[in-house]
XYZ file of C-alpha atoms in Angstrom:
367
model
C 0.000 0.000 0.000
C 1.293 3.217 -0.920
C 0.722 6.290 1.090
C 0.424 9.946 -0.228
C 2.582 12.480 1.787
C -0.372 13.465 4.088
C -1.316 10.274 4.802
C 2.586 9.901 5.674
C 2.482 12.603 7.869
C -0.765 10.969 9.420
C 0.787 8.322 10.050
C 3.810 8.848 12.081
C 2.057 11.699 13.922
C -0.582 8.561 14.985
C 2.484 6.255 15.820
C 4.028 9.140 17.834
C 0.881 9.943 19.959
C 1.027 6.542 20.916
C 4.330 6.184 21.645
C 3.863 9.461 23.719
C 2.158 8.162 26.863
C 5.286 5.760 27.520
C 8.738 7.354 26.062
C 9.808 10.626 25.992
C 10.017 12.974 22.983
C 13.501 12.159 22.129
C 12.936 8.610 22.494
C 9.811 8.831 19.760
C 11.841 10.496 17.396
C 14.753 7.673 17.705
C 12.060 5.257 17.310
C 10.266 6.811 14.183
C 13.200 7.705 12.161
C 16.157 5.073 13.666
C 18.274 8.139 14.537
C 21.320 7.097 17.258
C 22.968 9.539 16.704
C 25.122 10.640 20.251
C 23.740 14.043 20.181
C 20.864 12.962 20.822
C 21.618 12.905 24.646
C 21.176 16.717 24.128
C 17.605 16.136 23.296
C 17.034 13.653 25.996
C 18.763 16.548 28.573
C 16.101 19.271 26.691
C 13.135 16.628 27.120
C 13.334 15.639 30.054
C 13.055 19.326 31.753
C 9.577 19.606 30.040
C 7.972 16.554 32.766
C 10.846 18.032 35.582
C 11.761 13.995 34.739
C 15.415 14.785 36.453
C 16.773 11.005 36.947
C 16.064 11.239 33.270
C 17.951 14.264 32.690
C 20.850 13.543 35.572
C 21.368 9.946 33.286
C 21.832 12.257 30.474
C 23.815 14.807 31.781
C 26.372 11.848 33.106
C 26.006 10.293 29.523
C 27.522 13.758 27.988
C 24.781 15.930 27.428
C 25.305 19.536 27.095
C 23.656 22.092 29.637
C 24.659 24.752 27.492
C 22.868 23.147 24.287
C 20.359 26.007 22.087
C 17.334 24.344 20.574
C 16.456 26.691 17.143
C 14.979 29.422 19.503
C 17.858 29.764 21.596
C 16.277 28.027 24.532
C 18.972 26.021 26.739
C 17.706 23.314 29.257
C 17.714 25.482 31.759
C 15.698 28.165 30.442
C 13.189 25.497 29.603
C 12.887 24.191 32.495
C 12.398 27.772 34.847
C 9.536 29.030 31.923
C 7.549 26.166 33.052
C 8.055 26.462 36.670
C 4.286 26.414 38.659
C 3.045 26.887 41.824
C 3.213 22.948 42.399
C 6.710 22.375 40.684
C 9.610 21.447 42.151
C 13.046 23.407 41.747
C 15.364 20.446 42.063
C 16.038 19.898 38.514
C 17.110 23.964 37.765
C 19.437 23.439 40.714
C 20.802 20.414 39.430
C 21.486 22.593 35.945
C 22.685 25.684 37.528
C 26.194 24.690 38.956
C 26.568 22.924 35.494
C 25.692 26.412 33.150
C 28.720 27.899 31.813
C 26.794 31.058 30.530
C 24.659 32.408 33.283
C 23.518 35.517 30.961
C 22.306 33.806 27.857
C 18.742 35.001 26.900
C 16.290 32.895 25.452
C 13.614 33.709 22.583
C 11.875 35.879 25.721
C 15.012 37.919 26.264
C 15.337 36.757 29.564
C 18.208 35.392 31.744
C 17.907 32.445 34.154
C 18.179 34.810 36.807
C 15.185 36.774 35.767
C 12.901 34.173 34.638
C 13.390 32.315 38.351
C 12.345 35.785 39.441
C 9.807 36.017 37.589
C 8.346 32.731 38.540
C 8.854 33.202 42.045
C 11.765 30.967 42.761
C 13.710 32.575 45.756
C 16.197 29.151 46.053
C 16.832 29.345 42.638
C 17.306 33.180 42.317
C 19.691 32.452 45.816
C 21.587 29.665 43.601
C 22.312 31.692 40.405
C 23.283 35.069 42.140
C 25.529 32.880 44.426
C 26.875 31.098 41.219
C 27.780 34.210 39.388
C 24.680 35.699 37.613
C 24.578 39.103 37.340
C 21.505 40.336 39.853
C 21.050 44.024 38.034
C 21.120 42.608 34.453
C 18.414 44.403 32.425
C 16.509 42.354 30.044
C 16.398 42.216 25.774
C 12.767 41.812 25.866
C 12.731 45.589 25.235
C 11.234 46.686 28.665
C 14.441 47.203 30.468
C 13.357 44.615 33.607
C 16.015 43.794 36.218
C 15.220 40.249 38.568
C 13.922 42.856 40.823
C 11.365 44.214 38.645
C 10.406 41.181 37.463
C 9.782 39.345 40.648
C 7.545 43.119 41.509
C 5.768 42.837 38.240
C 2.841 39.458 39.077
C -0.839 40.998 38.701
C -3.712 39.278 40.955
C -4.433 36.756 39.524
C -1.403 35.194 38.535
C 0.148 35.873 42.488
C -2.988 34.449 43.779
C -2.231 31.180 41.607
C 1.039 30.742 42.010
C 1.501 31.436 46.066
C 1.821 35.424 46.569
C 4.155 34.828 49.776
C 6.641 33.080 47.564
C 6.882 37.080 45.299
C 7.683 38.557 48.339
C 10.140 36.041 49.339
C 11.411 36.302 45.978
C 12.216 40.169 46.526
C 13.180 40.263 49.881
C 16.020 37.292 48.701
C 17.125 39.970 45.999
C 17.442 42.930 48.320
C 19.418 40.991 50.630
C 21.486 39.714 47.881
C 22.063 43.883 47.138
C 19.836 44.163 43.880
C 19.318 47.710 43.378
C 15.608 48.914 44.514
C 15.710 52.011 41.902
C 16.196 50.367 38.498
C 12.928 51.896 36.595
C 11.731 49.704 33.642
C 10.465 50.663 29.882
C 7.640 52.257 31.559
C 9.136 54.356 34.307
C 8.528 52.305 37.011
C 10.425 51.053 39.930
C 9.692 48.220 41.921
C 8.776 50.179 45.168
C 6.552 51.908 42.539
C 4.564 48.911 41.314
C 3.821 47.224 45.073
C 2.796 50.826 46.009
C -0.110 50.319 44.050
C -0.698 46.202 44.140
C -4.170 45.539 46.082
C -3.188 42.110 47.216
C -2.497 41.271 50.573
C -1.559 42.577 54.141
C 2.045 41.202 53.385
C 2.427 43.720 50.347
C 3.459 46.205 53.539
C 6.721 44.194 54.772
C 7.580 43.999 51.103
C 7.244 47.679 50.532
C 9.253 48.720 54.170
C 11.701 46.043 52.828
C 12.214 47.844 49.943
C 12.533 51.410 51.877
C 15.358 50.039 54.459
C 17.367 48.661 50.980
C 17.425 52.210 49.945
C 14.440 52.466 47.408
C 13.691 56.146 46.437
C 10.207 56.894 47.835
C 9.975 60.397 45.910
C 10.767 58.898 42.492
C 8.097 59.562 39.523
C 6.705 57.167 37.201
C 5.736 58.619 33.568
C 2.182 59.640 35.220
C 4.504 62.079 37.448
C 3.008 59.678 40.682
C 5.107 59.192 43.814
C 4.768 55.617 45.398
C 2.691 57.322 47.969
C 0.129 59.246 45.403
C -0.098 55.641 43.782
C -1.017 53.889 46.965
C -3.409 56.665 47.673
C -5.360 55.856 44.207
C -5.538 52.261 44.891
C -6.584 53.295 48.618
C -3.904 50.747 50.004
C -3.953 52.646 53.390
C -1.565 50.631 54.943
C 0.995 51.086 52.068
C 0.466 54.468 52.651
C 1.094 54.423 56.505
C 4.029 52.759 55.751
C 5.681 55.580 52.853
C 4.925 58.215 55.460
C 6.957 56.292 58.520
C 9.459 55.917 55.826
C 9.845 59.225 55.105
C 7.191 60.091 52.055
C 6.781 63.725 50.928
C 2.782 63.713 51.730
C 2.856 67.415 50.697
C 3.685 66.471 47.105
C 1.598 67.337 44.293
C 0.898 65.212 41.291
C 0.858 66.592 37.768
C -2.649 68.314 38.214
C -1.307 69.908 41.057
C -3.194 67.607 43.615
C -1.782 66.651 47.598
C -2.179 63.611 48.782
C -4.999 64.544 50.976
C -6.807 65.914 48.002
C -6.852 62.719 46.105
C -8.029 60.885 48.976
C -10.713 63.177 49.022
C -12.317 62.460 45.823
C -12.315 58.477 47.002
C -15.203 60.011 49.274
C -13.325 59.790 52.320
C -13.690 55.930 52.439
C -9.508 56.316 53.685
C -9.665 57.875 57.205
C -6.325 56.283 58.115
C -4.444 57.889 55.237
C -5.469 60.949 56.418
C -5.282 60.108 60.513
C -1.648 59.065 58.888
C -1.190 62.625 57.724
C -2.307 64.492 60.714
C -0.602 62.408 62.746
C 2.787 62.710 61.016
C 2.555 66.864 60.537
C 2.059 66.795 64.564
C 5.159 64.772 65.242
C 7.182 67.122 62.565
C 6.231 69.919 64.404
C 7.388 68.219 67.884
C 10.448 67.590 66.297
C 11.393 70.505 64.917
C 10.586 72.456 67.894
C 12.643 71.598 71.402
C 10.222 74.453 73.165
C 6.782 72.617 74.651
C 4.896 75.775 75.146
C 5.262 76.234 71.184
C 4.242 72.777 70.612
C 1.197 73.356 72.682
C 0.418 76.338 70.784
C 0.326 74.391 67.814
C -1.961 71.609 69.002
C -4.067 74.679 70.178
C -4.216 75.945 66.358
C -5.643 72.233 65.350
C -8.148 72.089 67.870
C -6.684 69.571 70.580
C -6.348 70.477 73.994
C -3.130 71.554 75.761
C -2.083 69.515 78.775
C -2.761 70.248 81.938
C 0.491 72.661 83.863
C -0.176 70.463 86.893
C -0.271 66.988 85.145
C 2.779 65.523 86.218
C 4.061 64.683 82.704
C 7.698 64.838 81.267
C 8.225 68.036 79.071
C 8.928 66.017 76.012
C 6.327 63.323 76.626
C 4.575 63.018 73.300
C 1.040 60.947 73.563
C 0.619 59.272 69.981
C -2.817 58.509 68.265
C -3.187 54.764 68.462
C -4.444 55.295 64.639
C -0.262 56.551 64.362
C 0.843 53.102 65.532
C 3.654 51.797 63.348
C 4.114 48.273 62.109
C 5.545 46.030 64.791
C 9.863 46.090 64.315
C 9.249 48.908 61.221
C 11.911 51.215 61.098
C 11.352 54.620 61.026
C 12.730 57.999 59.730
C 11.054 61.135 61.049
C 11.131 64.528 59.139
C 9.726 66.720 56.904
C 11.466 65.311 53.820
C 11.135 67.997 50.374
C 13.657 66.083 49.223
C 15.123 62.143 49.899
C 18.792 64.175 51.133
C 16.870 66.571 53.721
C 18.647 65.465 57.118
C 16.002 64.660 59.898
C 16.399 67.650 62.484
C 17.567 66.819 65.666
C 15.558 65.477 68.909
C 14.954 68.534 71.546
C 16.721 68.188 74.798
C 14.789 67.890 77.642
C 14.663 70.406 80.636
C 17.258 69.826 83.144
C 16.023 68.156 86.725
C 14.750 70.795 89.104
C 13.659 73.692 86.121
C 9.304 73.638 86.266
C 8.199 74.004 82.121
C 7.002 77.660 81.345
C 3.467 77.989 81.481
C 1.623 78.001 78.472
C 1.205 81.944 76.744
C -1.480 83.721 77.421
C -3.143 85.414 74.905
């Protein structure tokens, strides 16, 4: 019986489909077409990271594989193996692959190094692995929008953190930083990785992330292309407690956006459904002005102006006891960094000194 060249075709695609459910890819194609050739161990190695089949890929490795072998795309095992990384996968065969990689920066048909595709997929061990093997951790991707590992492990929307285990993101990031990736790498877009959790509306944990990100240095007055600090952003998305947490670092709250807007301002047009970004507010303008003023009768005055009452002079209080809101409370071990900040280099003013032992406070002016 002769068959045309569809029916061909038809034919060996039937014979490898049912080949398929026992042998791997590379064995079908040895079977169909009698190839033995030795490099074929390459394609047993490139196989075998598709079903994360790694005594399948270690016995080809020890056979003579290549770790470094390019399918037509440019893919390498490796880079295989980390774009089809899950939730549910295991990373034991990329760390099997990484000490074995002689070229840590080779980009795939994404662009993308190893480094930032484990980022991407939220892989902290395997991030940990390739920095600690060599890979360079601020390397900007060829995809054409400019992404460090850092931006990349920033950059998961919703749905796709929700799927794939958000906690293992902020993990991700949190490796980085303490590896020393730099927070303030913008992408194509303009937008810094402090930027983009600023304005995520996923979890309570997105606020140790973004503090994380403050302590490593991360610019909180930078501007995206929309002009936006990271605290204007978190005030759009109403993430209140991102907000809380720019201002104890240090956030500008008297910014403006491009129309010219304060914070406060775009909070209002939400409706006021935000009290604590604005409790935030109040409460951080009334610790400036303690700090910037070592005199308590002044500081009195200025609660005065706002409406709260002065203490008592006969309470038996310390002259530079300050009460604080419990709305004010910071994060549990958050650092903080007090001032009126116009720019990131203005120097926080120092503490007042209290009254020496024995001297009463001045009583308050009268007016």
């Amino acid at each position: 019986m002769r068959l045309s060249a569809p029916g061909l075709i038809l034919l060996l695609c039937t014979h490898a489909c049912l080949l398929s459910s026992e042998v791997g890819a590379a064995s079908i194609v040895k079977r169909v077409f009698r190839i033995k050739d030795k490099s074929l161990l390459n394609l047993d190695l490139y196989s075998a990271t598709f079903g994360y089949r790694i005594e399948e890929g270690r016995e080809a490795l020890e056979k003579g594989a290549d770790p470094d072998w390019e399918s037509e795309d440019g893919d390498t095992p490796l880079l295989v193996n980390l774009k089809f990384l899950t939730a549910y996968s295991k990373s034991d065969f990329a760390l099997m692959l990484v000490p074995l990689v002689k070229d840590l920066e080779h980009t795939g048909a994404e662009g993308l190094t190893a480094l930032q595709l484990a980022a991407r997929q939220g892989f902290p061990d395997i991030v940990e692995a390739l920095v600690r093997r060599g890979a360079k951790i601020d390397a900007v991707s060829s995809d054409g929008k400019g992404k460090t590992a850092l931006n990349f492990a920033s950059e998961r929307d919703v749905a796709s953190a929700l799927e794939h285990g958000a906690d293992r993101f902020a993990r991700t990031v949190t490796t980085l930083l303490s590896l020393k990736a730099n927070p303030n790498v913008m992408d194509s877009e303009g937008n810094t990785p402090l930027m983009v959790w600023s304005s995520k509306v996923l979890g309570a944990w997105r606020k140790e992330v973004v503090a994380a990100l403050c302590i490593a240095g991360a610019d909180v007055e930078a501007r995206n292309r929309d002009g936006d600090t990271p605290l204007i952003s978190a005030v759009r998305k109403g993430n209140s407690g991102i907000a809380q947490v720019l201002i104890d670092q240090g956030a500008d709250f008297h910014a403006t956006d491009r129309a010219g807007q304060t914070v406060l301002e775009i909070e209002s047009q939400s409706g006021g459904f935000y009290p604590t970004i604005r409790t935030a507010i109040h409460a951080e303008d009334a610790e400036n002005a303690r700090s910037m003023t070592g005199v308590t009768g002044t500081v009195e005055g200025q609660l005065s102006s706002e409406g709260h009452s002065a203490p008592s002079d006969t309470a038996e209080t310390s002259p530079d006891a300050r009460p604080v809101p419990p709305s004010a409370a910071r994060p549990e071990g958050l650092r903080t960094r007090r001032s009126i900040r116009h720019s990131p280099h203005t120097q926080d003013p120092p503490l007042a000194t209290p009254a020496p032992t024995g001297f009463s406070r001045p009583p308050p002016s009268v007016h």
